[in-house]
mmCIF file of C-alpha atoms in Angstrom:
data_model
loop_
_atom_site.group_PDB
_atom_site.id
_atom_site.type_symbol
_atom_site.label_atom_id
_atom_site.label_comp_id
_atom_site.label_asym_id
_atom_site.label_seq_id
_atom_site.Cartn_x
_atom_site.Cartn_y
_atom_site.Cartn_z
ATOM 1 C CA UNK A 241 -108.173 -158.847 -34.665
ATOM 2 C CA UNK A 242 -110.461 -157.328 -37.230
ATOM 3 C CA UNK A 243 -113.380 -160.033 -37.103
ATOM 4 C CA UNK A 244 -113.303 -160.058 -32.872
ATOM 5 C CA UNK A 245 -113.919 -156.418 -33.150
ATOM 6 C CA UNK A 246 -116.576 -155.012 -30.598
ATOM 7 C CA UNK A 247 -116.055 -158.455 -28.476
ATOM 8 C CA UNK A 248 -113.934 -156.445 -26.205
ATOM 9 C CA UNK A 249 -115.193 -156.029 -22.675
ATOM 10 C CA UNK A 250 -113.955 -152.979 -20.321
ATOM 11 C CA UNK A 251 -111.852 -154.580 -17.644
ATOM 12 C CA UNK A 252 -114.063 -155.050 -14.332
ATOM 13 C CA UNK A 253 -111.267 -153.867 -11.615
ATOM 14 C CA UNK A 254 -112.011 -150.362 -12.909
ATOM 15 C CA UNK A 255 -110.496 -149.110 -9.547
ATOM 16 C CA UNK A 256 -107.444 -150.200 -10.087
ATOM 17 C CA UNK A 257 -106.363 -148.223 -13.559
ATOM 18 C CA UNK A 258 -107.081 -145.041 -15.480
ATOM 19 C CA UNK A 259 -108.518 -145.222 -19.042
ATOM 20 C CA UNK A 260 -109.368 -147.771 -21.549
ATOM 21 C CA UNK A 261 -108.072 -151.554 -20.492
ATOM 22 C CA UNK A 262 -110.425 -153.750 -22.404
ATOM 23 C CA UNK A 263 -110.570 -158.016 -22.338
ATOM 24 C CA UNK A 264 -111.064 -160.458 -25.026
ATOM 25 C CA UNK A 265 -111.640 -163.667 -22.741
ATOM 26 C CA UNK A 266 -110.751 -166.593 -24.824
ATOM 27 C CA UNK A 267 -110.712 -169.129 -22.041
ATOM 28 C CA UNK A 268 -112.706 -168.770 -18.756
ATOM 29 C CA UNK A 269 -114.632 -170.236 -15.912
ATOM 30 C CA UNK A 270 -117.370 -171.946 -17.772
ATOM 31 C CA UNK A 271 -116.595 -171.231 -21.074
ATOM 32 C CA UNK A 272 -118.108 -167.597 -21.065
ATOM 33 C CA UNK A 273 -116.973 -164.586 -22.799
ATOM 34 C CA UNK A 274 -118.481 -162.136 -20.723
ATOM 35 C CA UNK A 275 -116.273 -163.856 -17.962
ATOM 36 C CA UNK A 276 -113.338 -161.419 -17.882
ATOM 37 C CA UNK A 277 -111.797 -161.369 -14.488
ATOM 38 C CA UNK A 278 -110.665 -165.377 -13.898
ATOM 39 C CA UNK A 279 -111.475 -166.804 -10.671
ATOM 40 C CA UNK A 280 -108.580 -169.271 -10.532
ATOM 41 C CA UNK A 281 -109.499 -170.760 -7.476
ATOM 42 C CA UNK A 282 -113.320 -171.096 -8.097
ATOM 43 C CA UNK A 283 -114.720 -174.338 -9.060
ATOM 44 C CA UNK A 284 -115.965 -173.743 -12.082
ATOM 45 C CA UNK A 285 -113.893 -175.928 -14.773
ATOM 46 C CA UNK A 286 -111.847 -173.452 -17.622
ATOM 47 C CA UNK A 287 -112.817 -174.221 -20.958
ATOM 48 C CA UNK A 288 -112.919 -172.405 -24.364
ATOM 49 C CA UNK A 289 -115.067 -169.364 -25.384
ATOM 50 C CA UNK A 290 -116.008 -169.059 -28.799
ATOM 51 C CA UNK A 291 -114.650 -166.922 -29.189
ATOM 52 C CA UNK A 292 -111.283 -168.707 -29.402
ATOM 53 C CA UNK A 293 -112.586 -170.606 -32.748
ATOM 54 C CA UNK A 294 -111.869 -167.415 -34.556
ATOM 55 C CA UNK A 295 -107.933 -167.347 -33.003
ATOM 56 C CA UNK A 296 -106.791 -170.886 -34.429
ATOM 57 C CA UNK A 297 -102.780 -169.591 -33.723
ATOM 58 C CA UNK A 298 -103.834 -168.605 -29.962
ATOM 59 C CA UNK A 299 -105.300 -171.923 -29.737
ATOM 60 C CA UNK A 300 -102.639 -173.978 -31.437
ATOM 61 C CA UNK A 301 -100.115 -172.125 -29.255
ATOM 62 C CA UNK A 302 -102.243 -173.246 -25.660
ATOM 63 C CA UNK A 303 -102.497 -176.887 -26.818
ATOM 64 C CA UNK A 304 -98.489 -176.550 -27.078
ATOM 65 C CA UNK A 305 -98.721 -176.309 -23.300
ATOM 66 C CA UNK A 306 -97.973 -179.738 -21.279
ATOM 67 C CA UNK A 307 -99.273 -178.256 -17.894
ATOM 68 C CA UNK A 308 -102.897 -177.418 -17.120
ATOM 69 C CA UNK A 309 -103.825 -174.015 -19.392
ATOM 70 C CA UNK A 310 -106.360 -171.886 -17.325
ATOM 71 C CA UNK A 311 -107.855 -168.747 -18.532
ATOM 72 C CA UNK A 312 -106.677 -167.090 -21.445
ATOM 73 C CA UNK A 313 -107.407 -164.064 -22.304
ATOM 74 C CA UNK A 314 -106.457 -160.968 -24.672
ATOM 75 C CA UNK A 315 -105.512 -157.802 -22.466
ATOM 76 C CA UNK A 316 -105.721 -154.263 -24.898
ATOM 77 C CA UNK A 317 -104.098 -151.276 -22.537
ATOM 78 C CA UNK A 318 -105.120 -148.272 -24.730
ATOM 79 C CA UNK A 319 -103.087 -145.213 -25.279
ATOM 80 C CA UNK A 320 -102.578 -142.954 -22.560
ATOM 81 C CA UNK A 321 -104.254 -145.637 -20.143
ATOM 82 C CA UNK A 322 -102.527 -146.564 -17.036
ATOM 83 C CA UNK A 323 -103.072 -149.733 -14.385
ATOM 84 C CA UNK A 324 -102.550 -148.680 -10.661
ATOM 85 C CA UNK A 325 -99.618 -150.874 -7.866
ATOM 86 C CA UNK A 326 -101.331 -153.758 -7.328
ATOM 87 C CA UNK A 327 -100.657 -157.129 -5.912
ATOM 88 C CA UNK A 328 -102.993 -160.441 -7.987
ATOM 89 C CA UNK A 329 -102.094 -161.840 -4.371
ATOM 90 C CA UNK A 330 -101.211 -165.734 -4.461
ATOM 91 C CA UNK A 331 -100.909 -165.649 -8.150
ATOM 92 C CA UNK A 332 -97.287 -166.641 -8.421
ATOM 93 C CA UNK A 333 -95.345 -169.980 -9.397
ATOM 94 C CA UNK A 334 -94.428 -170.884 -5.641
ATOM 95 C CA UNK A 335 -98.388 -170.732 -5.051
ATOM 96 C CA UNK A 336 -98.623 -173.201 -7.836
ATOM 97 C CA UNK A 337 -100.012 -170.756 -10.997
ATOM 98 C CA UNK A 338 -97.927 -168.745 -13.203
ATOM 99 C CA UNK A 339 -99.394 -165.705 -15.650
ATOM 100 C CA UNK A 340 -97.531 -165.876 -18.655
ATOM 101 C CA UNK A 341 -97.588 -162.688 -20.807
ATOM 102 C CA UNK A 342 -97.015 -162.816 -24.514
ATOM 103 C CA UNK A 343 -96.796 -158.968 -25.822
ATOM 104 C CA UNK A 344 -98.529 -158.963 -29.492
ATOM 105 C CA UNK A 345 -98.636 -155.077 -29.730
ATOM 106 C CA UNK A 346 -96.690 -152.765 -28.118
ATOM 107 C CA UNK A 347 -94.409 -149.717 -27.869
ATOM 108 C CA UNK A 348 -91.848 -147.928 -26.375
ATOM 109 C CA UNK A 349 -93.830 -145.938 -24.274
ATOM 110 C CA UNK A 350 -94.800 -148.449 -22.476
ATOM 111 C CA UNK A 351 -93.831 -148.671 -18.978
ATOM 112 C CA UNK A 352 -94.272 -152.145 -17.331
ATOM 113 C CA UNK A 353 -93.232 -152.058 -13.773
ATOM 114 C CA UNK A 354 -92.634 -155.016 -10.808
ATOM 115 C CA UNK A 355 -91.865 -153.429 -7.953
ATOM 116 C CA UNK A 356 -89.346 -150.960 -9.040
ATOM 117 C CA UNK A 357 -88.016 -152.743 -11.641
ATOM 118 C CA UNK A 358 -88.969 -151.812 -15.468
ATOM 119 C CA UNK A 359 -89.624 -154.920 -17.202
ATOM 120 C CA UNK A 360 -89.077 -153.806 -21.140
ATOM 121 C CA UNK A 361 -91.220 -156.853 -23.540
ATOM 122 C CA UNK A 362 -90.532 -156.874 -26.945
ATOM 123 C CA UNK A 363 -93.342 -158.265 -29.133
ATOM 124 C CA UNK A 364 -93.326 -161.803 -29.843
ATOM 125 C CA UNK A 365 -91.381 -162.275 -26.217
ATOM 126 C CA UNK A 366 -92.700 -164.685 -23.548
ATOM 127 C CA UNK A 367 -92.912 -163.988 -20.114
ATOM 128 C CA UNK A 368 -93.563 -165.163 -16.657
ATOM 129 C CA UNK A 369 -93.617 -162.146 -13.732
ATOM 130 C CA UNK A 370 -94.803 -162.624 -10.508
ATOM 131 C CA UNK A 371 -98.361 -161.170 -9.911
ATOM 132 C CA UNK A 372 -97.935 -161.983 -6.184
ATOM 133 C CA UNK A 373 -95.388 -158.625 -5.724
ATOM 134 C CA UNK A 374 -96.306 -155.039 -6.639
ATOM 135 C CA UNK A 375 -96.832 -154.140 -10.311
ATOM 136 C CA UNK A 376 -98.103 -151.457 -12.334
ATOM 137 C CA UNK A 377 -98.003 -150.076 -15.916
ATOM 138 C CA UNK A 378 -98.465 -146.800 -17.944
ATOM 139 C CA UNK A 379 -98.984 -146.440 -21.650
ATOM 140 C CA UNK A 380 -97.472 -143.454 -22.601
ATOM 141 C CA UNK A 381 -97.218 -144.659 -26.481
ATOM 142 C CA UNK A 382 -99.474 -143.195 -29.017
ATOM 143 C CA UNK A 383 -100.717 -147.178 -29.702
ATOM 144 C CA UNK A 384 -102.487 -149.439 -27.893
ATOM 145 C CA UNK A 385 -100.686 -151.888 -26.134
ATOM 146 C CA UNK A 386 -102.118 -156.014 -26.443
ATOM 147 C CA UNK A 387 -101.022 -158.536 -24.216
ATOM 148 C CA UNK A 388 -102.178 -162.578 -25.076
ATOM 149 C CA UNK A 389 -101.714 -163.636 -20.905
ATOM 150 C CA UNK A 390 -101.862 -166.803 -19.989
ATOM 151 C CA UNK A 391 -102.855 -168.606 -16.538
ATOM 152 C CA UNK A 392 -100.923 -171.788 -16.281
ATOM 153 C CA UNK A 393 -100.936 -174.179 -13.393
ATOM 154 C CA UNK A 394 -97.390 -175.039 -12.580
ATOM 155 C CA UNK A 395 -96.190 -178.816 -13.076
ATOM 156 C CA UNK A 396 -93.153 -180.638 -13.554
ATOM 157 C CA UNK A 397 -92.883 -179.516 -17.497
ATOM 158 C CA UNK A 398 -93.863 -175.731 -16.436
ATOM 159 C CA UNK A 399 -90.584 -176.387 -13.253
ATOM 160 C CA UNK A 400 -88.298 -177.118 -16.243
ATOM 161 C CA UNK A 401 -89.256 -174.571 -18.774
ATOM 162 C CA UNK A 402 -88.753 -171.853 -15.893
ATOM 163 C CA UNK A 403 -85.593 -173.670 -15.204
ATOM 164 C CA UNK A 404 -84.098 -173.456 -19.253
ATOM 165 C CA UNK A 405 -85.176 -170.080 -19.813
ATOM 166 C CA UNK A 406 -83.351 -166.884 -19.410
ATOM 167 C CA UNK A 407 -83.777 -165.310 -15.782
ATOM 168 C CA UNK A 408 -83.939 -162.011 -14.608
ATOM 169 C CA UNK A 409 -82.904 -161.611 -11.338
ATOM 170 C CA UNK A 410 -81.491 -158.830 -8.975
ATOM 171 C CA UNK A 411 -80.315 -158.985 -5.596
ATOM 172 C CA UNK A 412 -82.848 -158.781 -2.810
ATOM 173 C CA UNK A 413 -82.282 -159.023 1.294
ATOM 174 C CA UNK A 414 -82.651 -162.804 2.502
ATOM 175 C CA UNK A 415 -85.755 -163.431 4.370
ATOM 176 C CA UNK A 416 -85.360 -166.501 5.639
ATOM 177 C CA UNK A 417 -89.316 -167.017 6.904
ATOM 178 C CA UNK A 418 -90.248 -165.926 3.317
ATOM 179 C CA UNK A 419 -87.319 -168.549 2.499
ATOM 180 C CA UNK A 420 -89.172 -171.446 4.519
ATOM 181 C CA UNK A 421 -92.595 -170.164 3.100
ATOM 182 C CA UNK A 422 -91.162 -170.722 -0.749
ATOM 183 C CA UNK A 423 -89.831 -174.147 0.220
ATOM 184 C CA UNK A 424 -93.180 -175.335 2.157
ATOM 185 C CA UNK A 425 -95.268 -174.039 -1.001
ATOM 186 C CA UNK A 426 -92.961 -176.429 -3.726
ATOM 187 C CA UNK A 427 -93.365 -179.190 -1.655
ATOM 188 C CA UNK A 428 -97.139 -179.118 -1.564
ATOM 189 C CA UNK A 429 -97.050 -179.773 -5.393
ATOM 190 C CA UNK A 430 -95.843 -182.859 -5.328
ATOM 191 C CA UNK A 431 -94.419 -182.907 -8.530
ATOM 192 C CA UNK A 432 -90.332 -184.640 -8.596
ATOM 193 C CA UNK A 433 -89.119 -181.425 -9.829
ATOM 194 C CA UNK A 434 -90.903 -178.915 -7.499
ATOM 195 C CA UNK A 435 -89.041 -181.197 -4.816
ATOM 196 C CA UNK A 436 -86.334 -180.621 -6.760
ATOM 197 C CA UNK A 437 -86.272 -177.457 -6.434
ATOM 198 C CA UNK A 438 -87.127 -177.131 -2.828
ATOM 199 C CA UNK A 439 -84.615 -179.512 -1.629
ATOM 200 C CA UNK A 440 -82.046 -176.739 -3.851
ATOM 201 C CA UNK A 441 -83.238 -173.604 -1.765
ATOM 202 C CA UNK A 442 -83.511 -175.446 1.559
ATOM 203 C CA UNK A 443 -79.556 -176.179 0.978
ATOM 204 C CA UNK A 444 -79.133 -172.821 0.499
ATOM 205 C CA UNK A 445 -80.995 -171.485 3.362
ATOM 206 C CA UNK A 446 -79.128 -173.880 5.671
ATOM 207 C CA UNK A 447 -75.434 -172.694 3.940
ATOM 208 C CA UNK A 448 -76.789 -168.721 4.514
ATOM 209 C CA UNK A 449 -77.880 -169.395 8.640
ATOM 210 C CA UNK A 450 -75.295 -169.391 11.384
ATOM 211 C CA UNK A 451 -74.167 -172.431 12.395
ATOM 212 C CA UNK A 452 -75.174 -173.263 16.316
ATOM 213 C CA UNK A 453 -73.637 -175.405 18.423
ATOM 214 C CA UNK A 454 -75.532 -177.823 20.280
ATOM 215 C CA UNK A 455 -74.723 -175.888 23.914
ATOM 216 C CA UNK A 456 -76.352 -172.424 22.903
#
């Protein structure tokens, strides 16, 4: 961190937190450091910054990635900082991204929030949340808290990954418009194990509806 010092730009949606929430953009629209918020549906292709020359791990770990890598960038939350509820709206892996959120420094006090559900990410963890639903987080450490996040199109290799990894899940009410909205969204991928997928909760949404007969 010590040689990207003073690279750090403050964080343009300054409505939406309280604070210090600085980016280090590593990967953006055009290549351009100063490019902090990604526009992921702009036209602009992603490539390196520069910056990202002096991060050889951080770029080592992105090449890893057998899906199409977006922006990357460095997220530092400082002490005492907070980030408002918001909604990144479409930014979720039915939409076809996923924001992947690798904690290098953090604390306790940190209080990571989606929806009302406290997310707790130890350092060195990988996750995926889903930017699409409410989220918010408070600092209330005494350190700053650094986030490497990563914007990932989702393809078959992304599907699988998801599929292998540990879930966290809780019990929500069915919405079975929201059910048909998922289903429609996989299938416009067009990747075998999107379908996959799709077929799986459009079985289930047909086992959860009433069956009709053909004379009401």
């Amino acid at each position: 961190m010590d040689l990207i010092t003073g690279r750090w730009h403050p964080h343009l949606n300054s409505y939406h937190y309280e604070g210090g929430w600085e980016v280090l953009s590593l990967r953006s629209p055009g290549g351009l450091t100063h490019n902090t918020v990604p526009d992921l549906q702009g036209e602009d292709a992603f490539e390196d910054t520069p910056l990202m020359d002096q991060c050889p791990a951080i770029r080592s770990l992105t090449r890893s990635f057998t899906c199409p890598v977006m922006s990357v960038r460095l997220l530092n939350l400082k002490a005492g900082a907070l980030i408002k509820p918001h909604r990144d709206r479409e930014l979720s892996f039915e939409q076809g991204e996923a924001r992947i959120h690798l904690p290098v420094h953090t604390n306790d006090g940190v209080e990571f929030y989606v929806e009302d559900d406290r997310v707790i990410m130890p350092e060195g963890s990988c996750w995926y949340i889903n930017a699409n639903l409410p989220h918010r987080v408070a600092n209330k450490g005494a350190a700053d808290r650094v986030h490497l996040v990563i914007d990932c199109k989702v393809n078959d290799w992304l599907t699988m990954l998801f599929g292998d990894s540990e879930q966290k899940t809780r019990d929500l009410p069915f919405d079975a418009d929201v059910q048909r909205q998922i289903i429609e969204s996989l299938r416009l991928q067009r990747h075998e194990a999107a379908a996959a997928l799709a077929l799986q909760l459009e079985q289930e949404l047909l086992a959860y509806l009433p069956v009709k007969s053909v004379d009401e």
